[in-house]
Coordinates of N, CA and C in Angstrom, one line a residue:
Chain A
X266 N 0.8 -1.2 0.0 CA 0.0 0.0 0.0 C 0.9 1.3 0.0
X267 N 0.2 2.6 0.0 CA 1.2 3.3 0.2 C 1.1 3.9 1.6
X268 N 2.4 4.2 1.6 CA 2.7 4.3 3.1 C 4.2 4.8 3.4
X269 N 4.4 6.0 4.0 CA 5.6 6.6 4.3 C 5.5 6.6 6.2
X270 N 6.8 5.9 6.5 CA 7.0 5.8 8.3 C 8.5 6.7 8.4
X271 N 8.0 7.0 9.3 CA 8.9 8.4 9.5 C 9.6 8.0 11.4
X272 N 10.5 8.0 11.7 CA 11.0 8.3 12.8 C 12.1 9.0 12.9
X273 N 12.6 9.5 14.4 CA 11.5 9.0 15.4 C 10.4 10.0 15.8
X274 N 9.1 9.6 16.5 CA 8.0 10.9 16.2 C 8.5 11.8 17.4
X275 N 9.2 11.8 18.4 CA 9.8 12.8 19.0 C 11.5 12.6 19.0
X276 N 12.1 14.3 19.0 CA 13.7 14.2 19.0 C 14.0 15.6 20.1
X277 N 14.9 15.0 21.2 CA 14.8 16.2 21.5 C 16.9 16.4 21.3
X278 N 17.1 17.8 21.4 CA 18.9 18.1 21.1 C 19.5 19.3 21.8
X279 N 20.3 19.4 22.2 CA 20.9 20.3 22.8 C 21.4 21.8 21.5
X280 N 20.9 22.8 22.0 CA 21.5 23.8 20.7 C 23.0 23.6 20.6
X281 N 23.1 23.5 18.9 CA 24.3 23.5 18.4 C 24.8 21.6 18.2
X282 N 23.9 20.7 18.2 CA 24.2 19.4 18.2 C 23.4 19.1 16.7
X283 N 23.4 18.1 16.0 CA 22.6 17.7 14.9 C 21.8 16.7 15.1
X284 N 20.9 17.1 14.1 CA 19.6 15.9 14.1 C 19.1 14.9 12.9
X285 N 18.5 14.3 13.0 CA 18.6 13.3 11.9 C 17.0 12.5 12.2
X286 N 16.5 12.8 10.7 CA 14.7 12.7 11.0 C 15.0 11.1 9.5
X287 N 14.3 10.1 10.1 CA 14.4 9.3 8.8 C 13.3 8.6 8.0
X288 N 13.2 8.2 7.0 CA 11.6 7.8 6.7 C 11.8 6.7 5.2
X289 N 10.6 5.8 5.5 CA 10.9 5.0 4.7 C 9.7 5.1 4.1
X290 N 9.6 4.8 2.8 CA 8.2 4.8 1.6 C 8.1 3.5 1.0
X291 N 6.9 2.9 0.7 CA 6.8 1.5 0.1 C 6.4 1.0 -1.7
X292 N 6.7 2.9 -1.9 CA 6.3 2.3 -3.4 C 8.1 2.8 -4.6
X293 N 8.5 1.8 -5.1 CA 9.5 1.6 -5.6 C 9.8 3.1 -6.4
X294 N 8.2 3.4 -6.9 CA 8.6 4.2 -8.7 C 8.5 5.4 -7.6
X295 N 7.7 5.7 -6.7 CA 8.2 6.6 -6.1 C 9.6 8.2 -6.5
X296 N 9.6 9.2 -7.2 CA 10.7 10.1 -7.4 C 10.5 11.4 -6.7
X297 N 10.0 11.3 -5.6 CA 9.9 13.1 -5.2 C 9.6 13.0 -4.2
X298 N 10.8 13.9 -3.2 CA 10.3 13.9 -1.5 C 10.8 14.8 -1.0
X299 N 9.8 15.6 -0.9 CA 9.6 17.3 0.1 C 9.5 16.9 1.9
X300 N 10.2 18.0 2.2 CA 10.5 18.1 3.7 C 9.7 19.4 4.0
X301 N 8.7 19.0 5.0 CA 7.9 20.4 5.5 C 8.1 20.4 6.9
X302 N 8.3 21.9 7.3 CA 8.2 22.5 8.7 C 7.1 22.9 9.1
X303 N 6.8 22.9 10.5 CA 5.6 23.1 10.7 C 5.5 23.6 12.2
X304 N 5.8 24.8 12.3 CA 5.6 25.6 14.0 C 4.1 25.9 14.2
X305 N 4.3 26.0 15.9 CA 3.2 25.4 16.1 C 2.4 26.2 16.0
X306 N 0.9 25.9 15.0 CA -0.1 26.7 15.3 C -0.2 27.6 13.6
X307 N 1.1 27.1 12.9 CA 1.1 27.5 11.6 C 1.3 26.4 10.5
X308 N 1.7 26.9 9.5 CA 1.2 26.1 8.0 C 2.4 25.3 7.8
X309 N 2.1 24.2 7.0 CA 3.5 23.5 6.8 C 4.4 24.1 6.0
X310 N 5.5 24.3 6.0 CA 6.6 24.9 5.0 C 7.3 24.7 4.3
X311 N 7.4 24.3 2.9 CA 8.7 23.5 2.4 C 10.0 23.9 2.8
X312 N 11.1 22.7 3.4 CA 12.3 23.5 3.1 C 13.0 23.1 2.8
X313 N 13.3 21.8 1.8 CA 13.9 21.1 0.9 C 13.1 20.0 0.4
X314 N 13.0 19.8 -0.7 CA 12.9 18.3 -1.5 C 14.0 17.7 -2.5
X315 N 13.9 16.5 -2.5 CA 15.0 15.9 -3.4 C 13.9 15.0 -4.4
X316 N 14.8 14.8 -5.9 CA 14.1 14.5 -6.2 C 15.0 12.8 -6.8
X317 N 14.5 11.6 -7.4 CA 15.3 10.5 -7.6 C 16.5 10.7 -8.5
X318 N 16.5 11.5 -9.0 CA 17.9 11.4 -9.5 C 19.4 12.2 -8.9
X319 N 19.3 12.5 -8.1 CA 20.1 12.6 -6.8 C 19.8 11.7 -5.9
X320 N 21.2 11.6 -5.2 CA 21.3 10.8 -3.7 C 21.5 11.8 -2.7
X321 N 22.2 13.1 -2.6 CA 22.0 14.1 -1.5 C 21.7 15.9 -2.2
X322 N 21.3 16.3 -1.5 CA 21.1 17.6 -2.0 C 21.1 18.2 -0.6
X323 N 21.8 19.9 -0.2 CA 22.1 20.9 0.5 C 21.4 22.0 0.9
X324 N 21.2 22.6 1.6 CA 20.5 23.9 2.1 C 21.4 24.7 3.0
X325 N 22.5 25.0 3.0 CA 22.8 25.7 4.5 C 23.2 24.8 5.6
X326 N 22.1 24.6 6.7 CA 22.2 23.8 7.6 C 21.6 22.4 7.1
X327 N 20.7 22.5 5.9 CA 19.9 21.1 6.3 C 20.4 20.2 4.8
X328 N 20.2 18.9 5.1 CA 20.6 18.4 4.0 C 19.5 17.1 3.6
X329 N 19.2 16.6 2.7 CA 18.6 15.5 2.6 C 19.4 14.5 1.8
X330 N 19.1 13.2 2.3 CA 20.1 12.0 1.5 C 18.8 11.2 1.0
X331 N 18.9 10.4 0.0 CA 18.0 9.5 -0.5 C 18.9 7.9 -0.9
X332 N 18.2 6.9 0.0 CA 19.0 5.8 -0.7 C 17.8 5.0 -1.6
X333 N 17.6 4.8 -3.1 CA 16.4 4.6 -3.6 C 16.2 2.7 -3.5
X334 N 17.6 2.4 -3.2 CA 17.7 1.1 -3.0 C 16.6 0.3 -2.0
X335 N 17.3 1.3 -0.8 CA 16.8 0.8 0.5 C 15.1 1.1 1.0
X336 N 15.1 2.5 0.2 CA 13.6 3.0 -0.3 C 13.2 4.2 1.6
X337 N 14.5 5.0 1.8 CA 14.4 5.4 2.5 C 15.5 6.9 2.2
X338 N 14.9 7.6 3.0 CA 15.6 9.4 2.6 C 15.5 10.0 4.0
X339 N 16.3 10.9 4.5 CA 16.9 11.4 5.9 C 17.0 12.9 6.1
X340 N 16.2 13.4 6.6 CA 16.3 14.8 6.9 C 17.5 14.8 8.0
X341 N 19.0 15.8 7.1 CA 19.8 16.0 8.4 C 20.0 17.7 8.8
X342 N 19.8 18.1 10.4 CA 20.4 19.5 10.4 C 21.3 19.2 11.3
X343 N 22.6 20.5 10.9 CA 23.7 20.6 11.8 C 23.3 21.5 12.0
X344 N 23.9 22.1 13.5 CA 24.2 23.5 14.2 C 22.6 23.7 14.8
X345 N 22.0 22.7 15.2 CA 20.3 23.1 15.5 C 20.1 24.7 16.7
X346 N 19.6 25.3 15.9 CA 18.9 26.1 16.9 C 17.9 26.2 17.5
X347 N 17.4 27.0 18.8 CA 16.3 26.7 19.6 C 15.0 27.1 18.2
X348 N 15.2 27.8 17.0 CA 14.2 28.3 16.3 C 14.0 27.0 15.1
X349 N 14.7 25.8 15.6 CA 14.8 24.9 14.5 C 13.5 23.8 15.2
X350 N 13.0 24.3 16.3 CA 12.0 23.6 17.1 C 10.8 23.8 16.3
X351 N 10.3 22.6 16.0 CA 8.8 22.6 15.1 C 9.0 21.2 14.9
X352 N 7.6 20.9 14.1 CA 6.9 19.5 14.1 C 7.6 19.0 12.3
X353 N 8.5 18.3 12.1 CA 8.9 18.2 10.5 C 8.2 17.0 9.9
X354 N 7.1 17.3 8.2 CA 6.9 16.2 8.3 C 8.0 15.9 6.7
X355 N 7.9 14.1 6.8 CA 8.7 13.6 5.2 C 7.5 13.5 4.7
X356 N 7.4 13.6 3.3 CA 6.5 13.1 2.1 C 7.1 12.2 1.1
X357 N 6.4 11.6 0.6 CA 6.8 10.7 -1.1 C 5.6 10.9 -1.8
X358 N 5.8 11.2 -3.1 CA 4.7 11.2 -4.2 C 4.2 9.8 -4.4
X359 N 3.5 9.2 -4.8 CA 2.8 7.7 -5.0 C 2.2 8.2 -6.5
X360 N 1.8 6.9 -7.3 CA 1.2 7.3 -8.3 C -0.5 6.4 -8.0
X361 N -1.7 6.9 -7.9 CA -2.7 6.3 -7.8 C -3.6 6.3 -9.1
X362 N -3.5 5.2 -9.5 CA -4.9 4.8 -10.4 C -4.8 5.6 -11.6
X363 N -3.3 6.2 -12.0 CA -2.6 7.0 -12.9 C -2.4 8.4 -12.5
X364 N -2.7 8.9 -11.3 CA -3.0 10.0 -10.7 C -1.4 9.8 -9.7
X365 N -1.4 11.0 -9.9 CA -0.5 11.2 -8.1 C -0.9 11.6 -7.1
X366 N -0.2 11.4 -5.9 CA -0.4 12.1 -4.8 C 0.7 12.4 -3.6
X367 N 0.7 13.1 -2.8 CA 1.6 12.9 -2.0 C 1.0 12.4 -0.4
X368 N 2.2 11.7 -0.1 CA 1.7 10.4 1.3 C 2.5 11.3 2.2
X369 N 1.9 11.9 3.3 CA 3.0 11.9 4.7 C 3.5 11.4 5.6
X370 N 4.4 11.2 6.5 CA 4.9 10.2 7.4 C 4.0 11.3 8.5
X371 N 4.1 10.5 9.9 CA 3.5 11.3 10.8 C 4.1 12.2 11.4
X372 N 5.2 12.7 11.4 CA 5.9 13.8 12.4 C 6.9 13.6 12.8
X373 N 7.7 14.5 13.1 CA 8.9 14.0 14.0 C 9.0 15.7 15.1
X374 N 8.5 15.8 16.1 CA 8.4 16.6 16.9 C 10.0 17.0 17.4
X375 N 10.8 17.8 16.7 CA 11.9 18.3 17.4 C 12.2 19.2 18.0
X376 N 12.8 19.2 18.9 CA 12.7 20.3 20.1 C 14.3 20.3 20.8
X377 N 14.7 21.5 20.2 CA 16.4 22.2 20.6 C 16.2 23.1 21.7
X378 N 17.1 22.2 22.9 CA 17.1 23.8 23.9 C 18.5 24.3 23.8
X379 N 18.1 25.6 24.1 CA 19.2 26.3 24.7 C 20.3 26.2 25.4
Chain B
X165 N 3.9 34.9 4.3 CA 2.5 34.5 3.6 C 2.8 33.7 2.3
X166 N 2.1 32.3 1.7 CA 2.3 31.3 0.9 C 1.5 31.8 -0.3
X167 N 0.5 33.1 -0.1 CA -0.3 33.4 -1.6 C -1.9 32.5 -1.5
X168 N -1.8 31.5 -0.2 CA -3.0 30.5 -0.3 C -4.1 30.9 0.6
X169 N -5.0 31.2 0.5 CA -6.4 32.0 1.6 C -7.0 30.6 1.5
X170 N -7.4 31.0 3.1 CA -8.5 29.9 3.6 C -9.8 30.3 4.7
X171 N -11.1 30.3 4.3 CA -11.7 31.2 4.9 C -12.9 29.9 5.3
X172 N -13.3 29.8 6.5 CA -13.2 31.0 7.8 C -11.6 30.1 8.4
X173 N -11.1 31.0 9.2 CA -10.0 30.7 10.2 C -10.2 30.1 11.2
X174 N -11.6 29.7 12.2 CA -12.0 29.3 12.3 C -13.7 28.6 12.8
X175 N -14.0 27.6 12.7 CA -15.5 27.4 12.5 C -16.0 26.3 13.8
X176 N -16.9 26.9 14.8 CA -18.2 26.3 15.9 C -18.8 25.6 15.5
X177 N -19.2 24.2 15.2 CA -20.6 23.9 14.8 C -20.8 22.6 16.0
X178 N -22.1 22.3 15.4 CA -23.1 20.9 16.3 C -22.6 19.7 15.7
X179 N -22.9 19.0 16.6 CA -22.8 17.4 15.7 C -23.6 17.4 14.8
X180 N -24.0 16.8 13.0 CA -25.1 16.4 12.3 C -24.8 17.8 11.5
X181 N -24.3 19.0 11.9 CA -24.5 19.8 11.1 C -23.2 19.3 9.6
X182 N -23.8 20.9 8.6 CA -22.9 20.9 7.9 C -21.9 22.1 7.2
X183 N -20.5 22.4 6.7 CA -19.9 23.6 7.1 C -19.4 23.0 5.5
X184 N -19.2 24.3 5.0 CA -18.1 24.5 3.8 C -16.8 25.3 3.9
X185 N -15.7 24.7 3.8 CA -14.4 25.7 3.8 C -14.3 25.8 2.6
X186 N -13.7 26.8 2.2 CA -13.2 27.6 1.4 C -11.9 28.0 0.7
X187 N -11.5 27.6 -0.3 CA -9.9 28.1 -0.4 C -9.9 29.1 -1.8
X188 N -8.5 29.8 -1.8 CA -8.3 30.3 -3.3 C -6.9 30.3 -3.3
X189 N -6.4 29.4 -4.3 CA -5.1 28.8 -4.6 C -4.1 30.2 -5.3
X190 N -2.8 30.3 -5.1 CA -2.0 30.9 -5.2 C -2.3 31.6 -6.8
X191 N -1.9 32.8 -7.2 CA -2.5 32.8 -8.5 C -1.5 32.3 -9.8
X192 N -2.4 31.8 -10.6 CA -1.6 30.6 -11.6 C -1.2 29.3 -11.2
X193 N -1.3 29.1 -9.9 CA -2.2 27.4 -9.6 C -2.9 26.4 -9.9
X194 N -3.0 25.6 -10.8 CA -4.2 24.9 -11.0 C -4.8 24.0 -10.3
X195 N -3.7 23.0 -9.2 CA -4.0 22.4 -8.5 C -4.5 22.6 -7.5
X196 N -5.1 22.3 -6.5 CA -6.0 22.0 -5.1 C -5.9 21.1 -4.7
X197 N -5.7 21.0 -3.3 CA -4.8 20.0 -2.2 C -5.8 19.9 -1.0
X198 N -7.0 19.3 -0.7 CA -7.0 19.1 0.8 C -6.6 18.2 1.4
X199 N -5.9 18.7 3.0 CA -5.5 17.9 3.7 C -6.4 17.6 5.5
X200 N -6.6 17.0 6.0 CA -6.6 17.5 7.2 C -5.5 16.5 8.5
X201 N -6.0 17.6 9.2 CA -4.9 17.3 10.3 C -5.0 17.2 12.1
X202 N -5.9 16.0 12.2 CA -6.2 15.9 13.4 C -5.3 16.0 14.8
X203 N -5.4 16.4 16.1 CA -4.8 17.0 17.1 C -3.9 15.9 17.1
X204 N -2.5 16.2 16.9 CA -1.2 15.6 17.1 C -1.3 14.4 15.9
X205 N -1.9 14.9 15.3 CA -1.3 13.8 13.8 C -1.1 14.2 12.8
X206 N -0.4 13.1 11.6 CA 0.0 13.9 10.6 C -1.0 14.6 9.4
X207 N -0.6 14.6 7.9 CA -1.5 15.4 7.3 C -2.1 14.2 6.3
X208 N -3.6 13.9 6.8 CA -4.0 12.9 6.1 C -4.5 13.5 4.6
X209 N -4.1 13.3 3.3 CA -4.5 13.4 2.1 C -6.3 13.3 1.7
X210 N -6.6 14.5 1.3 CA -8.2 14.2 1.6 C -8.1 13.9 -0.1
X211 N -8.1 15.0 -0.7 CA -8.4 15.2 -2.4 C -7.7 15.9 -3.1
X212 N -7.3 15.6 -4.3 CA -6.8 17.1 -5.3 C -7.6 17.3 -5.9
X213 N -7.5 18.5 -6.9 CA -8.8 19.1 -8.2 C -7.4 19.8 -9.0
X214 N -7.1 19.3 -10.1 CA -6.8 20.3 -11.4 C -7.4 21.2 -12.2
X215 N -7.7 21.9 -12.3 CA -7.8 23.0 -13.4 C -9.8 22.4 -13.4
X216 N -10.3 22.3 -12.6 CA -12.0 21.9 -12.3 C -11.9 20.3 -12.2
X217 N -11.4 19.3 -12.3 CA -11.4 18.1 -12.5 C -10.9 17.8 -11.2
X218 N -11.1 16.4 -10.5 CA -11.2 15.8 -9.6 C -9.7 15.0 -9.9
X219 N -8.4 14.9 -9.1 CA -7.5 13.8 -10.0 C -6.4 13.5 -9.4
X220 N -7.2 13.0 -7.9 CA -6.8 11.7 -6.8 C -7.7 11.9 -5.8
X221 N -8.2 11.0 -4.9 CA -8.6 10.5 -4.2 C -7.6 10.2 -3.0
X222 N -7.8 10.5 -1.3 CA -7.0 10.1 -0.1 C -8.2 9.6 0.1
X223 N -8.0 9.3 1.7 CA -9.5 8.7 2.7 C -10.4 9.8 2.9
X224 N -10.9 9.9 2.1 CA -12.1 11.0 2.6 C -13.2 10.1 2.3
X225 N -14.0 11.0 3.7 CA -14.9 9.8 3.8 C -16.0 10.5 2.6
X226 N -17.2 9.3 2.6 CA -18.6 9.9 2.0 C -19.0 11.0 2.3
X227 N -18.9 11.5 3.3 CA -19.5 12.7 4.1 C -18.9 14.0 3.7
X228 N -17.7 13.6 3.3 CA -17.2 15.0 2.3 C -17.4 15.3 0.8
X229 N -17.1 16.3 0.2 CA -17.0 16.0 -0.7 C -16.0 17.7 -1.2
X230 N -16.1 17.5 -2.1 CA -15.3 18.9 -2.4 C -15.6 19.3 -4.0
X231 N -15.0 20.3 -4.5 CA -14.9 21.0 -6.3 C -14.1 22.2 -6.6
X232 N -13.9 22.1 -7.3 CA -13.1 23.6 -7.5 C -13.8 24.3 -8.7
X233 N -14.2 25.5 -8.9 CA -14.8 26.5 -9.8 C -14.0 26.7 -10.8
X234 N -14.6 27.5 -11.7 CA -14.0 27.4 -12.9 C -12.9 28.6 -12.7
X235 N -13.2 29.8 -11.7 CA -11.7 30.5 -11.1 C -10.8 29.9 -10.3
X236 N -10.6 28.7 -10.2 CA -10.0 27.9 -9.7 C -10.0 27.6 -8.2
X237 N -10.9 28.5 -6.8 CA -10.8 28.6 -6.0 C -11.8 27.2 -5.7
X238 N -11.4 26.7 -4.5 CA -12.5 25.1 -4.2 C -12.7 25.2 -2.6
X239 N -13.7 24.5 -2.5 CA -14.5 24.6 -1.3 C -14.8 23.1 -1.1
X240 N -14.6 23.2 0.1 CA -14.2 21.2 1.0 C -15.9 21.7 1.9
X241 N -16.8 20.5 1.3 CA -18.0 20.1 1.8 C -17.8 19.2 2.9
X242 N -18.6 19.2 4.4 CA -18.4 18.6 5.6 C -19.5 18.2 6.0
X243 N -20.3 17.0 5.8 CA -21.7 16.8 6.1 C -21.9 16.1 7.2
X244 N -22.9 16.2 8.2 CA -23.4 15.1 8.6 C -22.4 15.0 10.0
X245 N -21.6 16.5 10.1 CA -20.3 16.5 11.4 C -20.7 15.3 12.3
X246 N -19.2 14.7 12.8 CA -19.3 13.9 14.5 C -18.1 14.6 14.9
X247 N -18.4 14.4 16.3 CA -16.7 15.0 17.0 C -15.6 14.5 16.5
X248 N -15.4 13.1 15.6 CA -13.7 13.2 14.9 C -13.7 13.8 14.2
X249 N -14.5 14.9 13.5 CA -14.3 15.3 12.5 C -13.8 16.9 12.8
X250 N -13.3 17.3 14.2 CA -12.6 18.4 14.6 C -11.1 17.6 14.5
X251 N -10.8 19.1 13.5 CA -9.3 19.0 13.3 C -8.8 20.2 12.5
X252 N -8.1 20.5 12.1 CA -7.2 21.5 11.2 C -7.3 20.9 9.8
X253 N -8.2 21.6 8.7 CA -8.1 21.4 7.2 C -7.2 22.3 6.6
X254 N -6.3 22.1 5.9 CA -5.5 23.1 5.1 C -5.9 22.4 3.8
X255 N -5.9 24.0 3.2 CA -5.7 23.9 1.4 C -4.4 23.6 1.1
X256 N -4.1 23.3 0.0 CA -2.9 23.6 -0.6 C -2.7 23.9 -2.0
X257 N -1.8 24.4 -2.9 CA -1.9 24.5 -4.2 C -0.5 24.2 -5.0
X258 N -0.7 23.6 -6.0 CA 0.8 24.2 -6.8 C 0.1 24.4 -8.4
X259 N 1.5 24.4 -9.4 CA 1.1 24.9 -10.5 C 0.5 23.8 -11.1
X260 N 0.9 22.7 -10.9 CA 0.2 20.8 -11.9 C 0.4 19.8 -10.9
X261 N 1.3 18.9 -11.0 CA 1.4 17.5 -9.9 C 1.9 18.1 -8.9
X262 N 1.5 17.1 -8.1 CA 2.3 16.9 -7.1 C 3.8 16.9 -6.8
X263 N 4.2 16.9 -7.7 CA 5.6 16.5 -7.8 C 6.7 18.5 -7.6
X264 N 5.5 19.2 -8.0 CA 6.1 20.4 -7.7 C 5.9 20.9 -6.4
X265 N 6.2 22.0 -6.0 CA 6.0 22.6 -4.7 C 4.5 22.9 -4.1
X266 N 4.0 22.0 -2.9 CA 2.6 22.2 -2.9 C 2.8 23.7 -1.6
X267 N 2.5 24.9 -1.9 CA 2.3 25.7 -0.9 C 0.8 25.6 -0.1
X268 N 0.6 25.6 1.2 CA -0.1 25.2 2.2 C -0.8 27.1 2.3
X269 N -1.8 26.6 3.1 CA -3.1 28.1 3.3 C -2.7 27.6 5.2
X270 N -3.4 28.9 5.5 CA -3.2 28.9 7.3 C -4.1 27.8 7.6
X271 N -5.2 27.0 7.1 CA -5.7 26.6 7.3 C -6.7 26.9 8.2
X272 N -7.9 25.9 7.9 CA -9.2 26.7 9.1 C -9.3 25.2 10.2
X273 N -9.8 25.7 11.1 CA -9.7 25.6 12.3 C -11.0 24.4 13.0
X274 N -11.7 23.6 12.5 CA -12.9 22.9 12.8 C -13.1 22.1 14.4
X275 N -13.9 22.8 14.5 CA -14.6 22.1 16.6 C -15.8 22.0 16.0
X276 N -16.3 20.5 16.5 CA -17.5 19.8 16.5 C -17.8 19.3 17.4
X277 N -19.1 20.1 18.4 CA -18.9 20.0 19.6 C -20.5 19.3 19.4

């Protein structure tokens, strides 16, 4: 079926330590995975997606890896700050009934202190 | 701001009743995205609409339904409310698939008391 699992659903880090959100998807043809932010009480945010023909791609602090083999991709940030606290979710595109769509994993609630 | 309006911000109703949300997608969008998003969970995939056309289906139940107008703006039908049915609906929009950037509305706000 489709289905994207995401851990772990809570992370907590000390500011200035890195973090690492991971998620696995079960449909092979699967090529597109956006990373959204989500503080609390507001909208989800894109702030990177990779797409299958890459294995990592860059932002500054954040990075995403994709292994297409294993059928899993990794939200990483270094240097976390206390403003890097929000709810992140993974997505994968699925194709349904010739249609697409995108699947979300459930969350990974991370929380940097000071 | 994402360019995506979602009206009302948010909405009171009874059990049995029924509520329409509202979106108007980014301009030059053709897609429409509803999601919702019950208290501490993720974003369940309700429906898309391209360019007036219906073109995917998530779990939405019978009791919903949705459309988008020929100015592209769509409105998520809610019939027949029960208390699961309070949660946070966001719109969403991009220019065609999925596969491009879907930008998210503040979303509105639903208590089914």
């Amino acid at each position: 079926g489709e289905n994207v699992e995401q851990h772990p659903s809570t992370l907590s880090v000390q500011e200035g330590d890195s973090a690492v959100i991971k998620c696995t998807y079960s449909d092979s043809a699967s090529n597109y995975f956006p990373w959204y932010k989500q503080e609390l009480g507001k909208r989800p945010q894109l702030i990177i997606d990779i797409r299958s023909n890459v294995g990592e791609k860059k932002d500054q602090r954040i990075a995403v890896t994709l292994n297409k083999t294993a059928k899993h991709f990794s939200l990483h940030i270094t240097e976390t700050q206390p403003e890097d606290s929000a709810v992140y979710f993974c997505a994968a595109r699925f194709r349904n009934t010739g249609f697409q769509k995108l699947v979300f994993g459930t969350g990974t609630r991370l929380l940097v202190s000071p | 701001d994402s360019g995506v309006t979602q009206t009302p911000k948010h909405l009171i109703t009874a059990t049995g009743q029924r509520v329409t949300l509202r979106c108007s997608p980014r301009s030059g969008d053709l897609s429409v995205y509803w999601y919702q998003q019950s208290l501490d969970q993720g974003l369940q995939f309700l429906i898309q609409y391209y360019n007036g056309e219906e073109r995917a289906k998530g779990n939405i139940l019978e009791r919903f339904s949705a459309q988008q107008f020929p100015d592209l703006h769509s409105e998520l039908n809610l019939s027949s409310l029960e208390l699961g049915d309070s949660a946070l609906y966001f719109c969403a929009s991009s220019f065609g698939t999925p596969q491009e950037t879907q930008y998210f509305g503040p979303g509105t706000r639903l208590l089914v008391l």
